[in-house]
Short mmCIF file of C-alpha atoms and ligand atoms in Angstrom, two decimals:
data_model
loop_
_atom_site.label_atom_id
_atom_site.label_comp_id
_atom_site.label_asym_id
_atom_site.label_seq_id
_atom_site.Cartn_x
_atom_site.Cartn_y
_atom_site.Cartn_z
CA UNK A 1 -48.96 50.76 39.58
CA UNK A 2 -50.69 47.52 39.02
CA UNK A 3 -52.09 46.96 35.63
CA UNK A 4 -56.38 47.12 35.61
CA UNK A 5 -58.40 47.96 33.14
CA UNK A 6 -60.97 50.65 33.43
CA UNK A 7 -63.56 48.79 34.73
CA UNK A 8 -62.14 47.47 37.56
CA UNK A 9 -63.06 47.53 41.49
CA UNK A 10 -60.98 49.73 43.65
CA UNK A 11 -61.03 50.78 47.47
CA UNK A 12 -61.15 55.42 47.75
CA UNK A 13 -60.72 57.37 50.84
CA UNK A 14 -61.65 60.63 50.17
CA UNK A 15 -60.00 63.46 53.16
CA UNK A 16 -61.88 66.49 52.99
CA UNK A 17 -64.82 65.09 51.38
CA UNK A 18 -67.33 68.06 52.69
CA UNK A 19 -64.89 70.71 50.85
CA UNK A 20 -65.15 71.60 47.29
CA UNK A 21 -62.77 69.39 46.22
CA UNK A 22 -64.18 66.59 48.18
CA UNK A 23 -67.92 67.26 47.04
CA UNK A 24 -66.45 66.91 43.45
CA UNK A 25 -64.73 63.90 43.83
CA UNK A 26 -68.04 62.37 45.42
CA UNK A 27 -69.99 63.51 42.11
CA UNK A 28 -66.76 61.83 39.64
CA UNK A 29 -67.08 58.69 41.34
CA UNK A 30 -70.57 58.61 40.66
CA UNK A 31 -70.21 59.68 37.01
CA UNK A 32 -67.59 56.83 37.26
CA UNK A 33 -69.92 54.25 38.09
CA UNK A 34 -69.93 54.72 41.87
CA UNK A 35 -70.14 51.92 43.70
CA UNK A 36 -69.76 49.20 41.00
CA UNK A 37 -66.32 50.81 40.57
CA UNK A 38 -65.37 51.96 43.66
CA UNK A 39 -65.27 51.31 47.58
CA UNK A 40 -64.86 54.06 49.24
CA UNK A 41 -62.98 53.41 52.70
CA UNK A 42 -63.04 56.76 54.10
CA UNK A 43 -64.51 60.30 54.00
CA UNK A 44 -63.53 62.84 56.70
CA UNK A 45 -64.65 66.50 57.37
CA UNK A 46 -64.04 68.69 60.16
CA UNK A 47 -67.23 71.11 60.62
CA UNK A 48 -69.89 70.01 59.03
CA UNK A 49 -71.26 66.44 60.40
CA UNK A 50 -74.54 66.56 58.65
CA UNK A 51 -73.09 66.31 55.50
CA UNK A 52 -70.23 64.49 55.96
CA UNK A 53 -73.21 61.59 57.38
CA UNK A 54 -74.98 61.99 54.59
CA UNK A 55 -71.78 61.69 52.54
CA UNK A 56 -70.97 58.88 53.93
CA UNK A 57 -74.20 57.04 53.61
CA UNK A 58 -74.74 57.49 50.12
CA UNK A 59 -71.05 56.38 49.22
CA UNK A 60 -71.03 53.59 51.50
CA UNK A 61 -68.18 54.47 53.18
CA UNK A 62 -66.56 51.93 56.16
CA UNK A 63 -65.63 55.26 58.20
CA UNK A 64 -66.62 58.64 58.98
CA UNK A 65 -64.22 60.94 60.62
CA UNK A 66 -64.44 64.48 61.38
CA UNK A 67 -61.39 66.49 62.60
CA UNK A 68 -63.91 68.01 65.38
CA UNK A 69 -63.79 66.27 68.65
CA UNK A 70 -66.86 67.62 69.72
CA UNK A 71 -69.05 66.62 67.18
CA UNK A 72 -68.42 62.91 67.74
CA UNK A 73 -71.49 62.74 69.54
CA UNK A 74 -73.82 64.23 66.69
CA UNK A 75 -71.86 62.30 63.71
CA UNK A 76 -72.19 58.92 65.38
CA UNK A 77 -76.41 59.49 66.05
CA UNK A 78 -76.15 60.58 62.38
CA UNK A 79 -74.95 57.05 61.23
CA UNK A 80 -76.83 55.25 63.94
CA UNK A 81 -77.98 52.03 61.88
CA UNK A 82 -76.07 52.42 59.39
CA UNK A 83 -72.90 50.21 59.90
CA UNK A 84 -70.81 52.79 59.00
CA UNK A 85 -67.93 53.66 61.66
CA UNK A 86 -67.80 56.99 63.47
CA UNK A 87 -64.81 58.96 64.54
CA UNK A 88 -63.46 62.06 65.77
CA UNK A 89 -59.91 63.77 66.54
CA UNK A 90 -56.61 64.27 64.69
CA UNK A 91 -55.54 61.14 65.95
CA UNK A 92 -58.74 59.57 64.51
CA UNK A 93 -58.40 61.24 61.22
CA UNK A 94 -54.82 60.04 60.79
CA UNK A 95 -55.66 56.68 61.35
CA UNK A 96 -58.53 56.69 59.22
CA UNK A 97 -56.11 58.02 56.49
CA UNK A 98 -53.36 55.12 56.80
CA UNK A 99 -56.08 52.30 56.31
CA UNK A 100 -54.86 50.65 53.14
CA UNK A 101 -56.74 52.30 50.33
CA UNK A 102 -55.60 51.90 46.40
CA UNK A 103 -56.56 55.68 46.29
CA UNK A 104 -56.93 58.27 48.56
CA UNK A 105 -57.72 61.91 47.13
CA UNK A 106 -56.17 64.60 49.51
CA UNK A 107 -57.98 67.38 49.56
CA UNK A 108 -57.77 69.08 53.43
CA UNK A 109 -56.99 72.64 52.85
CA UNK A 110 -54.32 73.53 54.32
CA UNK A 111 -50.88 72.33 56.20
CA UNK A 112 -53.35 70.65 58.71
CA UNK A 113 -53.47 68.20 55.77
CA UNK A 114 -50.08 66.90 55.84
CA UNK A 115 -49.83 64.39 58.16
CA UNK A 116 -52.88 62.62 56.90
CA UNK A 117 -51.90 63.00 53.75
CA UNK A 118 -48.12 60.97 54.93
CA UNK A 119 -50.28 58.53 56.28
CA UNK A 120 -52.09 57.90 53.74
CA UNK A 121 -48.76 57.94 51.28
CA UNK A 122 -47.20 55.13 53.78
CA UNK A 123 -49.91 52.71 52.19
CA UNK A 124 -47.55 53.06 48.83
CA UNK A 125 -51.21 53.32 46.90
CA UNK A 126 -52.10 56.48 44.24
CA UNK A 127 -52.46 59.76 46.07
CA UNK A 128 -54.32 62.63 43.82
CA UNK A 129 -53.81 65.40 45.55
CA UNK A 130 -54.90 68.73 45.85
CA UNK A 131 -54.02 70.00 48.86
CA UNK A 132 -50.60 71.90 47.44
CA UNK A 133 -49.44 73.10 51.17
CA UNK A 134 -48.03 69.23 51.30
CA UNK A 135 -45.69 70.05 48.35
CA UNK A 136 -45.41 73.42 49.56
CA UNK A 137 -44.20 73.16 52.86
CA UNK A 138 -42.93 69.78 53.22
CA UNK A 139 -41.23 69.54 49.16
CA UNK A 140 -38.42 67.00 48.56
CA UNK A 141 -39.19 64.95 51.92
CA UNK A 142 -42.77 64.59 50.66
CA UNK A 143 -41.85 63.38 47.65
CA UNK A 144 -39.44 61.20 48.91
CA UNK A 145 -42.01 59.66 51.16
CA UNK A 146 -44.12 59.10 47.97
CA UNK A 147 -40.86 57.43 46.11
CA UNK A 148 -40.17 55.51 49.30
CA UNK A 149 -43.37 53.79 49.97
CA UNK A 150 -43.51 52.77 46.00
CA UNK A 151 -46.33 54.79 45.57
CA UNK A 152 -48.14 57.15 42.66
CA UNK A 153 -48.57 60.57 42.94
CA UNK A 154 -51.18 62.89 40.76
CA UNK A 155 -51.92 66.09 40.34
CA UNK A 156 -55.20 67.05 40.91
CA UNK A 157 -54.79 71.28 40.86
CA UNK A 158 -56.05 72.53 37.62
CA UNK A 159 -52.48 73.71 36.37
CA UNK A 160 -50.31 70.83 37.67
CA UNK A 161 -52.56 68.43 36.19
CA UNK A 162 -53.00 70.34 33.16
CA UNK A 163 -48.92 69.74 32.99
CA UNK A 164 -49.17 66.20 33.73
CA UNK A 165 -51.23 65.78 31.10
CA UNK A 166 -49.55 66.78 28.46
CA UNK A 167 -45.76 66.26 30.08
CA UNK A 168 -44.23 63.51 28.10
CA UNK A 169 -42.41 61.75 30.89
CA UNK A 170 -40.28 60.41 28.26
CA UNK A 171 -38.76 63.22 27.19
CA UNK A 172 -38.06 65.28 30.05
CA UNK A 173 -34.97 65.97 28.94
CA UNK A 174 -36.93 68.40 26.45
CA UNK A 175 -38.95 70.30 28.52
CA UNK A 176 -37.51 73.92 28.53
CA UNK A 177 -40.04 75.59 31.50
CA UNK A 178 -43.78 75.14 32.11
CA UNK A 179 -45.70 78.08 31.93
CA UNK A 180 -48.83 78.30 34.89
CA UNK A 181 -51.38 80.49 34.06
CA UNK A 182 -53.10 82.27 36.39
CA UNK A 183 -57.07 84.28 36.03
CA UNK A 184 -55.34 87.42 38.00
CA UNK A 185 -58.32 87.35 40.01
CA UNK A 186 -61.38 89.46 41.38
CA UNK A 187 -58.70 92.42 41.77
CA UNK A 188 -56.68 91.79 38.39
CA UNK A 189 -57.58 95.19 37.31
CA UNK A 190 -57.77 97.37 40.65
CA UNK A 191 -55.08 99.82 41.32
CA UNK A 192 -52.92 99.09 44.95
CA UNK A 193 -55.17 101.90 45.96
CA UNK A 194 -58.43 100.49 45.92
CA UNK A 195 -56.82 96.68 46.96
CA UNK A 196 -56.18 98.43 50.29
CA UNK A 197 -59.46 98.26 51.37
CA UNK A 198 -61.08 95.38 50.00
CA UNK A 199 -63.13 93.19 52.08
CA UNK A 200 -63.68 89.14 52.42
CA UNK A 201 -66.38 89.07 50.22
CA UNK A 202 -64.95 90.51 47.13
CA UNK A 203 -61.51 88.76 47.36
CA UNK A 204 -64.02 85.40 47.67
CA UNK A 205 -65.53 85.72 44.53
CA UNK A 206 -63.59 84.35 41.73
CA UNK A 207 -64.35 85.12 38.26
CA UNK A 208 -64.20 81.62 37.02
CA UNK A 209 -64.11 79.20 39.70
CA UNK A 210 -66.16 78.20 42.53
CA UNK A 211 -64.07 76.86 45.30
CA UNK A 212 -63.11 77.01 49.30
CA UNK A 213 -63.04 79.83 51.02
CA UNK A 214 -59.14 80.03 51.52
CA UNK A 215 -57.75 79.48 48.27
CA UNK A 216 -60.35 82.01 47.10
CA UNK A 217 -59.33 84.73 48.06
CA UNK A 218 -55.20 83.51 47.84
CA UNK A 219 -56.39 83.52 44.38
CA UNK A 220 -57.43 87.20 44.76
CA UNK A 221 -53.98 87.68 45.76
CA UNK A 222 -52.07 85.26 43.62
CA UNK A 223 -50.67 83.65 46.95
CA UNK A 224 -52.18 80.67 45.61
CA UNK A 225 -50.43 80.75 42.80
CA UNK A 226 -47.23 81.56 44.52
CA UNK A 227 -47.81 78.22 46.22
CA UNK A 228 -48.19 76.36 42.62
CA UNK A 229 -45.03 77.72 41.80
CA UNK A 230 -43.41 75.73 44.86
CA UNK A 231 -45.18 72.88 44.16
CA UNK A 232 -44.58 72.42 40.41
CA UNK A 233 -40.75 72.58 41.74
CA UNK A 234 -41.24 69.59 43.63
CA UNK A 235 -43.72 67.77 41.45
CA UNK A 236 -42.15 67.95 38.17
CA UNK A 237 -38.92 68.20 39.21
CA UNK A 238 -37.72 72.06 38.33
CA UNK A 239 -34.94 74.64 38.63
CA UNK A 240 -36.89 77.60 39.49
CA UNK A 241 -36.02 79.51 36.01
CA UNK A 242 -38.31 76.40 34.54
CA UNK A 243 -41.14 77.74 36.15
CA UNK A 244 -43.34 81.04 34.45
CA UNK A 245 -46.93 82.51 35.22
CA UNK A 246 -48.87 84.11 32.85
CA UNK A 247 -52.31 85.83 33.54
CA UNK A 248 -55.17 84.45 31.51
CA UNK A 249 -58.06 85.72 32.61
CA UNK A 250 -60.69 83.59 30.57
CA UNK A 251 -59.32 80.67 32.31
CA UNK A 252 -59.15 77.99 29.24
CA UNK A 253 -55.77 77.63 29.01
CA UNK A 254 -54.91 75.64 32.66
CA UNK A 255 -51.38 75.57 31.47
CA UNK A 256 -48.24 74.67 29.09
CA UNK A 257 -45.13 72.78 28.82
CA UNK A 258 -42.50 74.64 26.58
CA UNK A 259 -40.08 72.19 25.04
CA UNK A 260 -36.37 72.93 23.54
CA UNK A 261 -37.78 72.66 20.19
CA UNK A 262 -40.00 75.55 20.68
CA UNK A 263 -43.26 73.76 20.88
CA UNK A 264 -45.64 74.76 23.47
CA UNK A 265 -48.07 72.00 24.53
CA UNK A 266 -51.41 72.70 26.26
CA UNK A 267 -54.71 71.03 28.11
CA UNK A 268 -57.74 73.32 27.72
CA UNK A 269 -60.66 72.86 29.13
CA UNK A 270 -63.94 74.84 31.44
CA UNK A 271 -63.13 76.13 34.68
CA UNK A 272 -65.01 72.83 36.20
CA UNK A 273 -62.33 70.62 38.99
CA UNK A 274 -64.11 67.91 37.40
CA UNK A 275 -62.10 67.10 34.49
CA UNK A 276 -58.73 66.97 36.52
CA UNK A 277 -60.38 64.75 39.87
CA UNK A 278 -61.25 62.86 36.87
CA UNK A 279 -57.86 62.33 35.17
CA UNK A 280 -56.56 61.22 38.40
CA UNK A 281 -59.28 58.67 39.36
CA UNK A 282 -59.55 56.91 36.14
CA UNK A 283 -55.59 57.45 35.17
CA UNK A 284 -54.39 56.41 32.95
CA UNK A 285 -57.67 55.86 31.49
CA UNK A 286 -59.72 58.95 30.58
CA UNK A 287 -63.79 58.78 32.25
CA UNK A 288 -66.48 60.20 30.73
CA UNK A 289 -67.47 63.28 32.31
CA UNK A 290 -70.73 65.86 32.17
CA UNK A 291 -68.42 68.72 32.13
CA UNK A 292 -69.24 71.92 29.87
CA UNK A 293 -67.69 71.25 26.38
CA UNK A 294 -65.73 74.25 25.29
CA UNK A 295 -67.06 76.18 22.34
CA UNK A 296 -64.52 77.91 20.37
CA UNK A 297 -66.72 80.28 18.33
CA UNK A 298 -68.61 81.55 21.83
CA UNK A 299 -65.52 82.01 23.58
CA UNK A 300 -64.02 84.19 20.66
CA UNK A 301 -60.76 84.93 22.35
CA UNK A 302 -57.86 84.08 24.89
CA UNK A 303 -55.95 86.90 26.31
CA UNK A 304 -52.67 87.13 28.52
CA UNK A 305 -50.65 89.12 30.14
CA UNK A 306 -47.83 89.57 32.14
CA UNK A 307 -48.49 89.65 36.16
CA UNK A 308 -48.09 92.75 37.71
CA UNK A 309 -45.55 92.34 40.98
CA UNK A 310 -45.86 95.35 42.52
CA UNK A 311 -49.64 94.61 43.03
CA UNK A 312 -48.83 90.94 43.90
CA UNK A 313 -45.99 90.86 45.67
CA UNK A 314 -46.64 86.97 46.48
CA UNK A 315 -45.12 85.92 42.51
CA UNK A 316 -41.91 87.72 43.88
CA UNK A 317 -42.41 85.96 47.72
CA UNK A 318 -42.71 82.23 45.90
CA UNK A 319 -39.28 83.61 43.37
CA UNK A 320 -37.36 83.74 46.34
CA UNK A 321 -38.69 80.79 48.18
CA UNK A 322 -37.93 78.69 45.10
CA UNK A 323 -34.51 79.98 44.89
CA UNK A 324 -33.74 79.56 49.12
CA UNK A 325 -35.69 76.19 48.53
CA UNK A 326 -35.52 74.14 51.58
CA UNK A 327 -37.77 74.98 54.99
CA UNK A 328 -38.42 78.61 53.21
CA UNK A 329 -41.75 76.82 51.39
CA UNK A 330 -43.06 76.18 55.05
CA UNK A 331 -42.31 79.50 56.22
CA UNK A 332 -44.25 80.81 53.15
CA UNK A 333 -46.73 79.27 53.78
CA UNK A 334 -47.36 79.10 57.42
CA UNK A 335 -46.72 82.92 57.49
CA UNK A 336 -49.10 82.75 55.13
CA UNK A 337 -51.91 80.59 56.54
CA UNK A 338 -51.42 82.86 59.88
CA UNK A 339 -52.05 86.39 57.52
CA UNK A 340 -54.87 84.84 55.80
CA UNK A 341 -56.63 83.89 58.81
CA UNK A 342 -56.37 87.42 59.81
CA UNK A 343 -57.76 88.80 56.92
CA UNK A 344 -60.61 86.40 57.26
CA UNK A 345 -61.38 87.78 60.63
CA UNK A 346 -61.49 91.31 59.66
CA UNK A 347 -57.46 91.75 61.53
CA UNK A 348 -55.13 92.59 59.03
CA UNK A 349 -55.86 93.96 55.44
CA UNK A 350 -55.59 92.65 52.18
CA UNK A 351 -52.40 93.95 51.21
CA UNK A 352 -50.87 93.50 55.01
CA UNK A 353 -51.22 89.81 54.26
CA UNK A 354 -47.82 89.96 51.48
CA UNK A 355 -46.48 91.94 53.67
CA UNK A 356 -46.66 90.11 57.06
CA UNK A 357 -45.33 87.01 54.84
CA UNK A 358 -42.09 88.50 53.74
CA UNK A 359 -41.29 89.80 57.41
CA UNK A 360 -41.06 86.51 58.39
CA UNK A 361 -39.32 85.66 55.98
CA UNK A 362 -36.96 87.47 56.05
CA UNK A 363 -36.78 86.74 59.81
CA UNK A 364 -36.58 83.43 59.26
CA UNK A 365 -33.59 83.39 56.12
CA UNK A 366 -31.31 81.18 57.04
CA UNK A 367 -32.49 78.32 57.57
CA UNK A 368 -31.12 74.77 57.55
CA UNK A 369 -32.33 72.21 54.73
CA UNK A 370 -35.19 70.00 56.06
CA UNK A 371 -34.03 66.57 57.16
CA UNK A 372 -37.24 65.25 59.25
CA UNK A 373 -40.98 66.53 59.48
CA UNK A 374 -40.43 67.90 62.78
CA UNK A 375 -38.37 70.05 60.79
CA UNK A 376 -40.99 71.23 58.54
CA UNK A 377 -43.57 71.21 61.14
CA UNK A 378 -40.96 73.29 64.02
CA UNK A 379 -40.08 75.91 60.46
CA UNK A 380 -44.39 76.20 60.12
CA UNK A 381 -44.98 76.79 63.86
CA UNK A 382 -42.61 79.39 64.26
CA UNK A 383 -43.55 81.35 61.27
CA UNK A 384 -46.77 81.35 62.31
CA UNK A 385 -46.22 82.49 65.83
CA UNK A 386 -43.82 85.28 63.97
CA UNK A 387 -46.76 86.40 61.71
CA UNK A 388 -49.41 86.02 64.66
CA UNK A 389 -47.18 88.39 66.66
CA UNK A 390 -47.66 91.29 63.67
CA UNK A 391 -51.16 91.18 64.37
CA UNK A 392 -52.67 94.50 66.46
P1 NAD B 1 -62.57 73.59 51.36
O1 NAD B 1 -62.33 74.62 52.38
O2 NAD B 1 -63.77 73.68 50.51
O3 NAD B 1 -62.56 72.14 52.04
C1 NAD B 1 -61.55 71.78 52.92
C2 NAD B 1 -61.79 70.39 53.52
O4 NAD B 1 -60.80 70.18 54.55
C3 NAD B 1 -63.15 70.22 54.19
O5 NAD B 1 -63.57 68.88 54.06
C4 NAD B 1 -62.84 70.52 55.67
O6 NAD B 1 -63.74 69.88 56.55
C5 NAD B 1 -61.45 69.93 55.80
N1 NAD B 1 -60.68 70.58 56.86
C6 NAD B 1 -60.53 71.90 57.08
N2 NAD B 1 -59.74 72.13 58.13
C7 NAD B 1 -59.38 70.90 58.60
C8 NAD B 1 -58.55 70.45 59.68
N3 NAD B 1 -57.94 71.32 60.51
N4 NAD B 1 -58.39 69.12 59.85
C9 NAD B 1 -58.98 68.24 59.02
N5 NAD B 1 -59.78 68.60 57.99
C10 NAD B 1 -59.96 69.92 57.78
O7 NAD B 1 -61.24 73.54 50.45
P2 NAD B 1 -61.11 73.13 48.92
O8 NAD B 1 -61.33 74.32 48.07
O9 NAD B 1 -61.84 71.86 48.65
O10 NAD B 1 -59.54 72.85 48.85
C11 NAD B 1 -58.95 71.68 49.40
C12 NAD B 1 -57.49 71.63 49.01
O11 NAD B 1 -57.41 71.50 47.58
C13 NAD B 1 -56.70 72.91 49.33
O12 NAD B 1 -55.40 72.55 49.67
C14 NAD B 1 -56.72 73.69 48.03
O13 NAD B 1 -55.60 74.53 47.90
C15 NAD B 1 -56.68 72.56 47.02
N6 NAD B 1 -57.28 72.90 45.72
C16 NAD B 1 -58.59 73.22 45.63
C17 NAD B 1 -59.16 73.55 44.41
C18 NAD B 1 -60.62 73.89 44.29
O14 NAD B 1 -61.10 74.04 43.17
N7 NAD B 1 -61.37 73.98 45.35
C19 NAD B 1 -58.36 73.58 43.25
C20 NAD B 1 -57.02 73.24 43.38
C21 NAD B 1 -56.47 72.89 44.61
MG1 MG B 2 -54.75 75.69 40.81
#
C-alpha cells in the first residue's frame, strides 16, 4: 500500500451500496469527511433505483449501476442532469467494478458478488470486503488473485475484522486458533421442535444486529457463521483445528486470537457495522466514529457457551467443508444459497435448509481441487441445481 496520511484524497466504489452494508459505508464516508476525503467512482444496486439515484447524487458518484436490466430506463431519468453515468446489466456492473478505484468496498450479498468483486481485485487497489461467499466459495484462488494483482485485502465482517485487528501479523507464528463468536441467534434457545416450524419473520429478526435479509436469518441458523468459519481459513491463513465458535449472545465480544502463550486477545465493541467499515476505510489509521460507546457497568455481564450441533447442524456442515477444503466451500454454499431461497419463499422449512445442504454434499464429495473460476462457478451451479431438485 502506498504511504498517505489520514487526510488524504482517495477514489471509493462502493458495490452494493443500497444494502446494509452499503448504506453504512455511505454514512462512514461522510463521518470521514465525505467528499473532501473521498471520490467515490461507483455505487451499484440491483432493485432499488430510487435510492441507489439518490445515493449516487449525494456522493457524487461518476457511475450508477444497477444489476437490473430493466430498470435502466427509470435509473437514467433519475440522474437526468446530473452528470452522473447510468448503467444496467451484469456486464455493466462488472465493468463498473474494474474501473481503477484505490478502494472498492464489496458488499453484494451473495456468490452473485464474485465476479465483480475479481474485477474489482484486478485493479491491485484495497478491497474491504464483506461479502464472505467470495472467500467462501472461491478460497485460495481468491486470495491468490488478491496476492497476484499486488493488492490489500480487509476484513470488513464483524468477527474477521475483529481478528485483524488485534492479529499481530508479526507474530503469526504465535497464534494458537482464533475463536469466532457467534449471538446463537433469534432461535438460540428453542428446542428442534419448535425450529421446525418457524417462519421468515422470526428467523429475520436478530437480537443484536440489523442487517440484510439473507444473512439474517443464516444467522438464525448459524449458516452464516458456518461460512465465517471458511472464510477465516482463507483469510488468515488456518488449519481448520485453528478455527473455534463460541456463542455470545450479548454480542460485545466480536472475537479472539488465542496465542501459544496462553493470552487471548480481543476487539469489543456495539453491535453497530460501523466501527469495522470504518477500520477498513481509514486503515491503518483509526476515524472517528458516532458509534454507541460501550458502558461496562450497564452491560453488567458477558456470557458464552458452547454451540449446540444437533440444533445447528451448519457448525458441523462448515467442519467438514474445512477439512475436504477445495470446491466443497462452493458447494456449501451454493447448496446453501439454493435452500435459503426456498425458505424465503415459504418452499422448504427451516430445518430442511441443513439438511438439503449436506445432501449435496455429500453428492458432490469428491471433488477435484479448484484450478480456474469456471471451476468454482461449474462446483456452485451444480449444487444448486442438486439442491433446487429437493425442492417439492
Ligand atoms: P443486503 O441484502 O442488505 O444488500 C445486498 C446488496 O447487494 C444490495 O445493494 C443489492 O442491491 C445487491 N445485490 C443483491 N443481489 C444482487 C445481484 N444479483 N447482483 C448485483 N447486486 C446484487 O446485504 P447486506 O446485509 O448488506 O450484506 C452484503 C454482504 O455483506 C453479504 O455478503 C453479507 O454476508 C456481508 N455482511 C453483511 C453484514 C451486515 O451487517 N449486513 C455483516 C457482515 C457481512
Ligand atoms: Mg459476521
Amino acid at each position: 500500500m502506498s504511504p498517505r496520511t489520514a487526510t488524504s484524497h482517495r477514489r471509493i466504489s462502493i458495490l452494493g451500496a443500497t444494502g446494509s452494508i452499503g448504506v453504512n459505508t455511505l454514512d462512514v464516508i461522510r463521518h470521514m469527511g465525505g467528499r473532501e476525503a473521498f471520490d467515490v467512482v461507483a455505487v451499484t444496486g440491483s432493485a432499488n433505483a430510487t435510492l441507489l439515484a439518490r445515493q449516487a447524487r449525494e456522493a457524487g458518484a461518476q457511475i450508477a449501476v444497477t444489476a437490473d436490466e430493466r430498470l435502466y430506463g427509470q435509473l437514467k431519468d433519475l440522474l437526468a442532469g446530473s452528470g452522473i453515468e447510468a448503467a444496467a446489466g451484469r456486464e455493466a456492473l462488472i465493468e463498473a467494478a474494474a474501473i481503477p478505484a484505490d478502494i472498492t468496498m464489496a458488499a453484494i450479498v451473495g456468490m452473485a458478488g464474485l465476479e465483480p468483486t475479481l474485477a474489482a481485485v484486478a485493479n491491485g487497489g484495497t478491497i474491504a470486503l464483506a461479502n464472505k461467499e467470495c472467500l467462501v466459495s472461491a478460497g485460495g484462488l481468491f486470495i491468490d488473485a488478491v496476492h497476484g494483482a499486488g493488492g490489500t485485502l480487509l476484513p470488513v465482517d464483524s468477527e474477521h475484522n475483529a481478528i485483524f485487528q488485534v492479529l499481530e501479523a508479526d507474530r503469526k507464528q504465535a497464534v494458537e486458533r482464533v475463536i469466532l463468536t457467534a449471538s446463537g441467534g433469534p432461535f438460540r434457545t428453542f428446542s428442534r421442535e419448535q425450529m421446525e416450524s418457524v417462519t421468515v419473520e422470526t428467523a429475520r429478526a436478530h437480537p443484536n444486529w440489523s442487517m440484510g435479509l439473507k444473512i439474517s436469518i443464516d444467522s438464525a441458523s448459524m449458516f452464516n457463521k458456518a461460512l465465517e468459519m471458511i472464510e477465516a481459513r482463507y483469510l488468515f491463513d488456518l488449519a481448520p483445528g485453528q478455527i473455534e465458535v463460541i456463542v455470545h449472545p450479548q454480542s460485545i465480544v466480536h472475537s479472539m486470537v488465542g496465542y501459544r502463550d496462553g493470552s487471548i486477545l480481543a476487539q469489543l465493541g456495539p453491535s453497530d457495522m460501523r466501527t469495522a467499515i470504518g477500520y477498513c476505510l481509514g486503515w491503518p489509521f483509526r476515524p472517528d466514529l458516532p458509534v454507541e460507546r460501550l458502558d461496562f457497568a450497564k452491560l453488567a455481564r458477558l456470557e458464552f457457551e458452547a454451540p449446540d450441533q444437533a440444533r445447528f447442524p451448519a457448525l458441523r456442515l462448515a467442519r467438514q467443508a474445512l477439512e475436504a477444503g477445495g470446491l466443497s466451500g462452493a458447494v456449501l454454499n451454493g447448496a446453501k444459497e439454493t435452500a435459503l431461497d426456498a425458505f424465503i419463499a415459504g418452499r422448504a422449512g427451516f430445518l430442511e435448509m441443513a439438511e438439503m445442504v449436506e445432501r449435496v454434499m455429500d453428492q458432490m464429495a469428491d471433488l477435484p481441487e479448484a484450478r480456474t473460476l469456471d471451476d468454482v462457478i461449474a462446483a456452485d451451479g451444480e449444487a444448486r441445481k442438486r439442491a433446487a431438485a429437493m425442492i417439492p
